[in-house]
PDB file of C-alpha atoms and ligand atoms in Angstrom:
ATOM      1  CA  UNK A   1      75.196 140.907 167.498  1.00  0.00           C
ATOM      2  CA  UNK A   2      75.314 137.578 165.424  1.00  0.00           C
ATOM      3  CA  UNK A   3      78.229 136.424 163.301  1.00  0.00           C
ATOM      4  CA  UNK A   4      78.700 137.493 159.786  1.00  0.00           C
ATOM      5  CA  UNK A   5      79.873 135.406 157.204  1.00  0.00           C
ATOM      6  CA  UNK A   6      81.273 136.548 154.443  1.00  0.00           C
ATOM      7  CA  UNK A   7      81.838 134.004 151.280  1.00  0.00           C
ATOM      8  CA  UNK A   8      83.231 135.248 148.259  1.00  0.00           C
ATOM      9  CA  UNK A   9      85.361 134.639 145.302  1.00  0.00           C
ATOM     10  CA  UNK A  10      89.038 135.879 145.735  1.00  0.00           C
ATOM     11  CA  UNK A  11      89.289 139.738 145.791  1.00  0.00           C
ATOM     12  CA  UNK A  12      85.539 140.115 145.956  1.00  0.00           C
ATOM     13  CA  UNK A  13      85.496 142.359 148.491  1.00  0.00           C
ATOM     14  CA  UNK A  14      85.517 140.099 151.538  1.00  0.00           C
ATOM     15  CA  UNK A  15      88.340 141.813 153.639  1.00  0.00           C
ATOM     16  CA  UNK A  16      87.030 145.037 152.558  1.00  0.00           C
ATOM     17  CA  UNK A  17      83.718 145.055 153.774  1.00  0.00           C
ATOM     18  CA  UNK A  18      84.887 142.664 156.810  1.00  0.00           C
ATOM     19  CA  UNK A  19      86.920 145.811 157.790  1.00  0.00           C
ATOM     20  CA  UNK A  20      84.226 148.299 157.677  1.00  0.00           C
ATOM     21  CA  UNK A  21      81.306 145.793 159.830  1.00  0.00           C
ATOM     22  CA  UNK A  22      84.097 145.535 162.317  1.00  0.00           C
ATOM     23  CA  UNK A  23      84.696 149.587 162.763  1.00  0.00           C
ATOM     24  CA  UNK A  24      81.396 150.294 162.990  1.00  0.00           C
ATOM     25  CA  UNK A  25      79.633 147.148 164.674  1.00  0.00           C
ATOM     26  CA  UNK A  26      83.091 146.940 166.786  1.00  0.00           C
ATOM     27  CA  UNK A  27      83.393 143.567 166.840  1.00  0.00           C
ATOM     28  CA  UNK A  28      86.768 141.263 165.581  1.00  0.00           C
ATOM     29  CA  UNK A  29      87.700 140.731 161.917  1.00  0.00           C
ATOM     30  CA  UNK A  30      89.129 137.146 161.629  1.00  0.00           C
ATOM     31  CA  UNK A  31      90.216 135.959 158.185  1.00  0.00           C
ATOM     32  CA  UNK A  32      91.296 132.854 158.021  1.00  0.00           C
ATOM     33  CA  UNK A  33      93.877 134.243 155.341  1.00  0.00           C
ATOM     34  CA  UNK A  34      95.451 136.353 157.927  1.00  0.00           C
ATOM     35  CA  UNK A  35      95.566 133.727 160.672  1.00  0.00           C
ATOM     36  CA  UNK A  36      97.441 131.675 158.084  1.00  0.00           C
ATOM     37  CA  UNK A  37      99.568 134.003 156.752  1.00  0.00           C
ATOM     38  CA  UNK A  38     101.055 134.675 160.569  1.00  0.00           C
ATOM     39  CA  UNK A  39     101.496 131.131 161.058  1.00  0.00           C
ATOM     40  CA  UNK A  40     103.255 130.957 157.657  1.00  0.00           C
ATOM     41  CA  UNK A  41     105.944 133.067 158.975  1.00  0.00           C
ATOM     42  CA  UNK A  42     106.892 130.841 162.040  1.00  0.00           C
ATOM     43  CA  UNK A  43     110.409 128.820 161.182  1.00  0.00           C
ATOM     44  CA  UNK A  44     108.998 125.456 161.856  1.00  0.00           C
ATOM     45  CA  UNK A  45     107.912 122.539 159.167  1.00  0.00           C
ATOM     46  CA  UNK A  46     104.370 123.844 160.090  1.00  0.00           C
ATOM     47  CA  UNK A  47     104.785 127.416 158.778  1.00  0.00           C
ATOM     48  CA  UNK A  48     106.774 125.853 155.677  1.00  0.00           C
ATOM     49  CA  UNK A  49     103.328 122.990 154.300  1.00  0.00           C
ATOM     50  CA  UNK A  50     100.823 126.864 155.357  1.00  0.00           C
ATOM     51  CA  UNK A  51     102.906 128.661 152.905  1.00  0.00           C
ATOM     52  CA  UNK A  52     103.787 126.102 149.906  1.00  0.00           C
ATOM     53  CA  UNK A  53     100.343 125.617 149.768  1.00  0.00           C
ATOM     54  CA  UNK A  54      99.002 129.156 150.152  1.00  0.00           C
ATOM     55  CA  UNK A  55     101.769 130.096 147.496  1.00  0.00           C
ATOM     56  CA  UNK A  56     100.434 127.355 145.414  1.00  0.00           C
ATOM     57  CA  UNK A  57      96.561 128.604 145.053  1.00  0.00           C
ATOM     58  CA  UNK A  58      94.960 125.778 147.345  1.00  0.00           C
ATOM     59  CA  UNK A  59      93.344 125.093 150.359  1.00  0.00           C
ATOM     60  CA  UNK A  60      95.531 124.802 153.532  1.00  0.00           C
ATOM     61  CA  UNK A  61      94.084 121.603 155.670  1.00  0.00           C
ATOM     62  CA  UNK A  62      90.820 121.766 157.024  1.00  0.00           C
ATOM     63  CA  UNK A  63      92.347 120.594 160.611  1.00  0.00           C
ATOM     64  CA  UNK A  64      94.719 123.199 160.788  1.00  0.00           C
ATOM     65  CA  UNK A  65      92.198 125.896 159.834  1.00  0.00           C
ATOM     66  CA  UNK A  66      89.738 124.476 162.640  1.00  0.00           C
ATOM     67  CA  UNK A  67      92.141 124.429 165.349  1.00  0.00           C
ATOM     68  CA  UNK A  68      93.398 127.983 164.756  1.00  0.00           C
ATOM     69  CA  UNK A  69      89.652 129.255 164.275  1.00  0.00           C
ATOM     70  CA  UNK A  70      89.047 127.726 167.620  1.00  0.00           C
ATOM     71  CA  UNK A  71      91.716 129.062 169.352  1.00  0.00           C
ATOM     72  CA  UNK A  72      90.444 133.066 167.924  1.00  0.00           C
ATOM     73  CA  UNK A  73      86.635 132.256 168.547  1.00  0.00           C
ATOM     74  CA  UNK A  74      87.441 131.722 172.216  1.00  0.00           C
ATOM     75  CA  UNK A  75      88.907 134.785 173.091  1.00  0.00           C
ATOM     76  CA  UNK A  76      86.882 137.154 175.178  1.00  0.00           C
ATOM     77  CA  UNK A  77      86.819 140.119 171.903  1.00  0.00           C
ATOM     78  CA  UNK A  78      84.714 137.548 169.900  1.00  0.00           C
ATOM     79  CA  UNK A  79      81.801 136.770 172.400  1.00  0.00           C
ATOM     80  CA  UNK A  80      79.383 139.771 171.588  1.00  0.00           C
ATOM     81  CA  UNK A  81      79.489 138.375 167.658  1.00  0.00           C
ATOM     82  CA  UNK A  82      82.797 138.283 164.682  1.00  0.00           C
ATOM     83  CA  UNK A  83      83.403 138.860 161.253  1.00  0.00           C
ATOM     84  CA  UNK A  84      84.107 135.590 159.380  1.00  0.00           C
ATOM     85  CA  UNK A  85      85.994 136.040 156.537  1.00  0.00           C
ATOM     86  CA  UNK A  86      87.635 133.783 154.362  1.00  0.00           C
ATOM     87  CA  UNK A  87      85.854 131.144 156.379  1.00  0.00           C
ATOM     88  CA  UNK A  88      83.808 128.048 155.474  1.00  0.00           C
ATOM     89  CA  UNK A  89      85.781 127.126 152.268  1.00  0.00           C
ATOM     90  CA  UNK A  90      84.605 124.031 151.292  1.00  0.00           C
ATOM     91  CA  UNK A  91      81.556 121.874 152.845  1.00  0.00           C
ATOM     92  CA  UNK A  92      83.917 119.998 155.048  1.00  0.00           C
ATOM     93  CA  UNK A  93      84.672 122.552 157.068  1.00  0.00           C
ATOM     94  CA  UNK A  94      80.991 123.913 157.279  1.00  0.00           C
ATOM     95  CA  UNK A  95      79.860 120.665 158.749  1.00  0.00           C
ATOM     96  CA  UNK A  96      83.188 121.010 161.461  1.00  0.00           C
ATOM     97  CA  UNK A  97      82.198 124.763 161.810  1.00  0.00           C
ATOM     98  CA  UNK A  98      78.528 123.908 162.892  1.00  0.00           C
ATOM     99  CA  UNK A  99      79.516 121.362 165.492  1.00  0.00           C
ATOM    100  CA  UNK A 100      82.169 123.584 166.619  1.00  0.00           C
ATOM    101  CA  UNK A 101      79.333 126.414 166.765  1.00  0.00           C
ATOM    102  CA  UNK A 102      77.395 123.691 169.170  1.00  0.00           C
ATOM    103  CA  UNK A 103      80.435 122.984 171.204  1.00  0.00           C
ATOM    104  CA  UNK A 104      80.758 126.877 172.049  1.00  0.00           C
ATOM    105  CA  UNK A 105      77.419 127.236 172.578  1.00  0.00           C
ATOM    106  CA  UNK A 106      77.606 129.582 169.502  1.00  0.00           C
ATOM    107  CA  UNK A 107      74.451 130.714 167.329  1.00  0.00           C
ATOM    108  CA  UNK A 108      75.345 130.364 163.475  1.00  0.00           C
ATOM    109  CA  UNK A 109      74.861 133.991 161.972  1.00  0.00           C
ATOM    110  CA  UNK A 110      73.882 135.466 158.587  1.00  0.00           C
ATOM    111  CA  UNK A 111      75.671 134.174 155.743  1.00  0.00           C
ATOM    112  CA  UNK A 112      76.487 136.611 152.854  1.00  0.00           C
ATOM    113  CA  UNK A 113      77.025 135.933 149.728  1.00  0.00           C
ATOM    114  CA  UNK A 114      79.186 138.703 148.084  1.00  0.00           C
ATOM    115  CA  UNK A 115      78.929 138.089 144.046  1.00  0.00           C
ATOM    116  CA  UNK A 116      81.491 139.804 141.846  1.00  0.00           C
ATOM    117  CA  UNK A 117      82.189 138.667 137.910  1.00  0.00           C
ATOM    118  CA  UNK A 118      85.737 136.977 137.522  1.00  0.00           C
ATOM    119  CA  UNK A 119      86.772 139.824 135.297  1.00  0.00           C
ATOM    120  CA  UNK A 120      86.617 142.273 137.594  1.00  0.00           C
ATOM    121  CA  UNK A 121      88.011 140.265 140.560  1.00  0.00           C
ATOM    122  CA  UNK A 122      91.052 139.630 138.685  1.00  0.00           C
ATOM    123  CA  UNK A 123      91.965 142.882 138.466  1.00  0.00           C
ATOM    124  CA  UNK A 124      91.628 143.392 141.994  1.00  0.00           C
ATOM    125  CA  UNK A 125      93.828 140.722 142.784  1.00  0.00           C
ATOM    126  CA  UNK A 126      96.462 141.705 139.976  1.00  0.00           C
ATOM    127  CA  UNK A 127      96.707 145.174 140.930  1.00  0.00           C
ATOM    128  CA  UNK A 128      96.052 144.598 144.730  1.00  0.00           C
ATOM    129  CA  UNK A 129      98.527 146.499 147.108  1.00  0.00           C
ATOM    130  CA  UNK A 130      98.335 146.592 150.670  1.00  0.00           C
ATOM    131  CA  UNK A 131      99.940 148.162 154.170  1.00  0.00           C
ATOM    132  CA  UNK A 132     101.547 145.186 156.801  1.00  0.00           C
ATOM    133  CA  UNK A 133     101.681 148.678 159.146  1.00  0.00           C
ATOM    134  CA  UNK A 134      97.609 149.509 159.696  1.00  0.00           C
ATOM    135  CA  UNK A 135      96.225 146.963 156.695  1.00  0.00           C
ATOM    136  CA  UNK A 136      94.786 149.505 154.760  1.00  0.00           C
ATOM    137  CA  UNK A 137      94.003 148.245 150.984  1.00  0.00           C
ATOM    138  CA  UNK A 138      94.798 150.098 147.776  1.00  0.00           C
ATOM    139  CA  UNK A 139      94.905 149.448 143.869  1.00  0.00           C
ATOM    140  CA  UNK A 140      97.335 150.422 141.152  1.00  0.00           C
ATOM    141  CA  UNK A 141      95.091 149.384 138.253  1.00  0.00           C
ATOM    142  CA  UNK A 142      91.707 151.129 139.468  1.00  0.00           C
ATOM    143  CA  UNK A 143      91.873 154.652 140.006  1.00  0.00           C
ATOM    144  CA  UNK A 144      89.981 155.587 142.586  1.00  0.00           C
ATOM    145  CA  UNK A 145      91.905 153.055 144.536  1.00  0.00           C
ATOM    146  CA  UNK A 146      95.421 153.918 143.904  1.00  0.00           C
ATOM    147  CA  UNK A 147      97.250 155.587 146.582  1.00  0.00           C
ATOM    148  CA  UNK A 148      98.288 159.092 146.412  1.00  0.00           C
ATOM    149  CA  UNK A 149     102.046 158.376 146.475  1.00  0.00           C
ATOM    150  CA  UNK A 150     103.622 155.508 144.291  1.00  0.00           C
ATOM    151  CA  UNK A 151     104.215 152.466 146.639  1.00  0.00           C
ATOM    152  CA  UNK A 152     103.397 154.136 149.710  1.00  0.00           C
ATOM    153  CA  UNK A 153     100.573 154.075 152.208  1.00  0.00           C
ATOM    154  CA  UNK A 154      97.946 157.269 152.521  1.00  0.00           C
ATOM    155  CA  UNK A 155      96.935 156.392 156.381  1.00  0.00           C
ATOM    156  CA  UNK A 156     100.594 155.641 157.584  1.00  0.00           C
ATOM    157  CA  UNK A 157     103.207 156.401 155.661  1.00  0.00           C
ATOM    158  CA  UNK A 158     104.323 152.968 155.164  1.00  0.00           C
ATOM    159  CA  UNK A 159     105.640 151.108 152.267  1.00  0.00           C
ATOM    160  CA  UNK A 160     102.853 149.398 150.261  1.00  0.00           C
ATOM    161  CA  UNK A 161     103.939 145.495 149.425  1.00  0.00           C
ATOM    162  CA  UNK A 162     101.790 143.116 147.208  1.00  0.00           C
ATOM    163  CA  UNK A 163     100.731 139.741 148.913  1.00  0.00           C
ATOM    164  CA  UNK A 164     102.958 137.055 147.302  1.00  0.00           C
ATOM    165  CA  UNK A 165      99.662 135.377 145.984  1.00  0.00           C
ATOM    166  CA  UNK A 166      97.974 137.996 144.185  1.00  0.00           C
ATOM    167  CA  UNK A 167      99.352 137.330 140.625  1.00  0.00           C
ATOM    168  CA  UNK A 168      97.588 136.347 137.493  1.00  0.00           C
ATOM    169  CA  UNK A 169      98.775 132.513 137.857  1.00  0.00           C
ATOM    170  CA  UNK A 170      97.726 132.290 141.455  1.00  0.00           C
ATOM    171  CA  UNK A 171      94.576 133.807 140.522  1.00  0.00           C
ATOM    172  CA  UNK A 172      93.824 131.256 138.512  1.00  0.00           C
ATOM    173  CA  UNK A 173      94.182 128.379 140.284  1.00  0.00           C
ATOM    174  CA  UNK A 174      92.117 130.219 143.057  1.00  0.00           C
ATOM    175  CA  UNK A 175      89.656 130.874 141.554  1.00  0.00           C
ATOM    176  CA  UNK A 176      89.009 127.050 140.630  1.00  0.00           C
ATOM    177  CA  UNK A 177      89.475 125.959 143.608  1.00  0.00           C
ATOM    178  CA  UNK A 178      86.765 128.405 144.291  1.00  0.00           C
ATOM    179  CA  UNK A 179      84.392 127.099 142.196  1.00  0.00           C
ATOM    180  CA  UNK A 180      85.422 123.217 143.107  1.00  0.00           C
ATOM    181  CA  UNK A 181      85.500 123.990 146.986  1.00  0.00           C
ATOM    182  CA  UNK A 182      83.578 126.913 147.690  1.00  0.00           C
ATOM    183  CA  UNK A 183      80.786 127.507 145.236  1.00  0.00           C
ATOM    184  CA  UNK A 184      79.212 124.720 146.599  1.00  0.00           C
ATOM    185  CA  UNK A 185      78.410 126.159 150.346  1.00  0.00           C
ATOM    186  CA  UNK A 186      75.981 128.361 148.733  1.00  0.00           C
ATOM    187  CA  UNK A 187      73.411 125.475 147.879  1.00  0.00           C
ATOM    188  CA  UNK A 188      74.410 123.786 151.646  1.00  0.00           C
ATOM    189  CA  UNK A 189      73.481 127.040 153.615  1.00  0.00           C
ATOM    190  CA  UNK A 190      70.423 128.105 151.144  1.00  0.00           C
ATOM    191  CA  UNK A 191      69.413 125.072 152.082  1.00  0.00           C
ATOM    192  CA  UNK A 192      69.634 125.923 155.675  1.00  0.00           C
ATOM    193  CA  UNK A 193      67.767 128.973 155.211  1.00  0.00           C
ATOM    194  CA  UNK A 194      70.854 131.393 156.065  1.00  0.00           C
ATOM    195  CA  UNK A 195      72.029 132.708 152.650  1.00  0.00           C
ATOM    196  CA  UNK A 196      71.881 136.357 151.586  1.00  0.00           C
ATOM    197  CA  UNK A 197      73.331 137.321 148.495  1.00  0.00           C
ATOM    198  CA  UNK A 198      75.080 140.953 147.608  1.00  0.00           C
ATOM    199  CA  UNK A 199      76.222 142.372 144.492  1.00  0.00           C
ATOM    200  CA  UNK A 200      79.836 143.742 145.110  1.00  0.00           C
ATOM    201  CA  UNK A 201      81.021 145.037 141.625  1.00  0.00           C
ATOM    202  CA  UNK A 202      80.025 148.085 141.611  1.00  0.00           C
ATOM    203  CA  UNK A 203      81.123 150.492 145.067  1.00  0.00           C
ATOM    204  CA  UNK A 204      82.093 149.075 148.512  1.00  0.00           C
ATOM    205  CA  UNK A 205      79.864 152.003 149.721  1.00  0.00           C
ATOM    206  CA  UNK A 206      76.987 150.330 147.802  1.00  0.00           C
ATOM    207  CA  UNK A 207      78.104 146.846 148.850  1.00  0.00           C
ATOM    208  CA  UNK A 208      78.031 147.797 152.681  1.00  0.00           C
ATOM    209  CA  UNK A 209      74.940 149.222 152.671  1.00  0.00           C
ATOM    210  CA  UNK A 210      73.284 146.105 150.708  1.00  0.00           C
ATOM    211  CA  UNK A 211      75.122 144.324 153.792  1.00  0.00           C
ATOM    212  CA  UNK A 212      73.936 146.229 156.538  1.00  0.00           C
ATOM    213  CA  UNK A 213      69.991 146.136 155.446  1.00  0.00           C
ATOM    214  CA  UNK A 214      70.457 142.253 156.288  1.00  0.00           C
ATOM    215  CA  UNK A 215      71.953 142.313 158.897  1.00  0.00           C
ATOM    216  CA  UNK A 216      69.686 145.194 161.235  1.00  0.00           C
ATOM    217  CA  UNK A 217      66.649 143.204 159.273  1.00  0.00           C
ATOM    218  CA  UNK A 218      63.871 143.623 161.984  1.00  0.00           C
ATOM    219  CA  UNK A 219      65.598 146.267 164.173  1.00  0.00           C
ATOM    220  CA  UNK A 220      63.561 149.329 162.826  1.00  0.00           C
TER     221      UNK A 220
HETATM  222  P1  AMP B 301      92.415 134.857 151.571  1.00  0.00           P
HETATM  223  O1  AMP B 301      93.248 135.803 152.385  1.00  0.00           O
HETATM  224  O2  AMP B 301      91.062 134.581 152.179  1.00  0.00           O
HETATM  225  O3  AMP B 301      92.346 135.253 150.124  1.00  0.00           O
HETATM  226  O4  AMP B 301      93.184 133.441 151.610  1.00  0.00           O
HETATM  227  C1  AMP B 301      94.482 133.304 151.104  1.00  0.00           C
HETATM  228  C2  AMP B 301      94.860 131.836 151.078  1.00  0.00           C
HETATM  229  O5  AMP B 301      94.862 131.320 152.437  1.00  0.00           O
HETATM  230  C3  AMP B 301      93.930 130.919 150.318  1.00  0.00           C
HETATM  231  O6  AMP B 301      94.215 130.889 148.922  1.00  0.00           O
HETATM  232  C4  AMP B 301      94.211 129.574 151.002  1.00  0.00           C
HETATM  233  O7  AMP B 301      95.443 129.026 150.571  1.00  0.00           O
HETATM  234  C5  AMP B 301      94.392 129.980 152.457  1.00  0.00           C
HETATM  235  N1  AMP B 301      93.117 129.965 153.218  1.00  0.00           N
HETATM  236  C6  AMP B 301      92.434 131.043 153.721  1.00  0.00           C
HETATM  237  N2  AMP B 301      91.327 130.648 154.360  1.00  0.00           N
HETATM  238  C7  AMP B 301      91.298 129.287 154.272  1.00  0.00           C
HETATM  239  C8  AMP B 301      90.401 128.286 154.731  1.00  0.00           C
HETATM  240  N3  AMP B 301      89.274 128.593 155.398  1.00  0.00           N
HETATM  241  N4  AMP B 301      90.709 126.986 154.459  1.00  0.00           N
HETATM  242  C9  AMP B 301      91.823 126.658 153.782  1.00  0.00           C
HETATM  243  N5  AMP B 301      92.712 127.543 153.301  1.00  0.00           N
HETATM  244  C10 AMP B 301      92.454 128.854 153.545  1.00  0.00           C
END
């Protein structure tokens, strides 16, 4: 199997659908979000600049995101094909991610371009709630995505918590550095002949299938 890229606005869906490819293609999930929000928890100065400036709305440096992406891609679960999610943010890091792609002797994969309306991806992110125990993903402002029991996971059991960047104010400022940053990769790998584009407003059930068609294009 290829990679899959997934580039989105925040709360678009990306983590969703990134969940679902990887249960039913079985191969790894890596968001860059989650690889930076472990190394945000280490005591050092290191986990201190990852979380002042994930708390803040921007973009953590491009050479800490490379060297952490390296270290995932080159573990043996990601050489039948990955989920990429939260990853190429800005052109910069596309150009590293292609030569690092030649370094590992890596085909690049189908790009997909999840598009959701700001409206509705703010409400995601303001009601977003989610389980550290098994990572499931719920919603107290959309109801068919709040859990059954107030604050507390269906799957688990666990307490629900809410990511310490999903908050109007954060939302904001992601979301233009969204548009500065990472609207722009859509143009650079359109013009590389890679880009698919999926609506993801409406169901994730909808969304996935969209998804799937492209990527099992010419298997049938
Ligand atoms: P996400 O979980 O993808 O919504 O990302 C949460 C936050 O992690 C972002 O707002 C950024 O601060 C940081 N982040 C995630 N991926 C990247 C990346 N590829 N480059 C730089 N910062 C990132």
């Amino acid at each position: 199997m290829q990679d899959i890229i997934l580039i989105a606005p925040p709360a678009a869906g990306k983590g969703t659908q990134a969940k679902l490819l990887s249960s039913k293609y079985q191969i790894p999930h890596i968001s860059t979000g989650d690889l930076l929000r472990s190394a945000a928890n280490a005591q050092s100065e290191l986990g201190d600049i990852i979380r002042k400036t994930m708390e803040s709305g921007g973009l953590v440096t491009d050479d800490i995101v490379l060297k952490l992406l390296e270290e995932r891609l080159t573990k043996d679960d990601c050489q039948n094909g990955c989920i990429l999610d939260g990853f190429p943010r800005n052109i910069a890091q596309a150009e590293s991610y292609l030569k690092l792609l030649e370094k590992l002797n890596r085909p690049l994969g189908d790009i997909i371009y999840l598009d959701a309306n700001k409206e509705i991806t703010k409400k995601r992110i303001i009601g977003r709630l989610s389980c550290p125990t098994c990572g499931a993903v719920y919603n107290d402002q959309i109801d068919d995505n709040k859990p059954k029991k107030f604050g507390t996971c269906d799957i688990c059991n666990g307490p629900l918590s809410k990511r310490a960047d999903d908050n109007e104010e954060t939302f904001e400022k992601r979301y233009k550095t969204y548009m500065e940053e990472t609207y722009p990769l859509l143009n650079y790998f359109a013009n590389k002949g890679h880009l698919f584009t999926v609506g993801s407003g409406i169901s994730k059930e909808r969304t996935f299938n969209e998804i799937e068609k492209i990527i099992n294009r010419g298997r049938i």
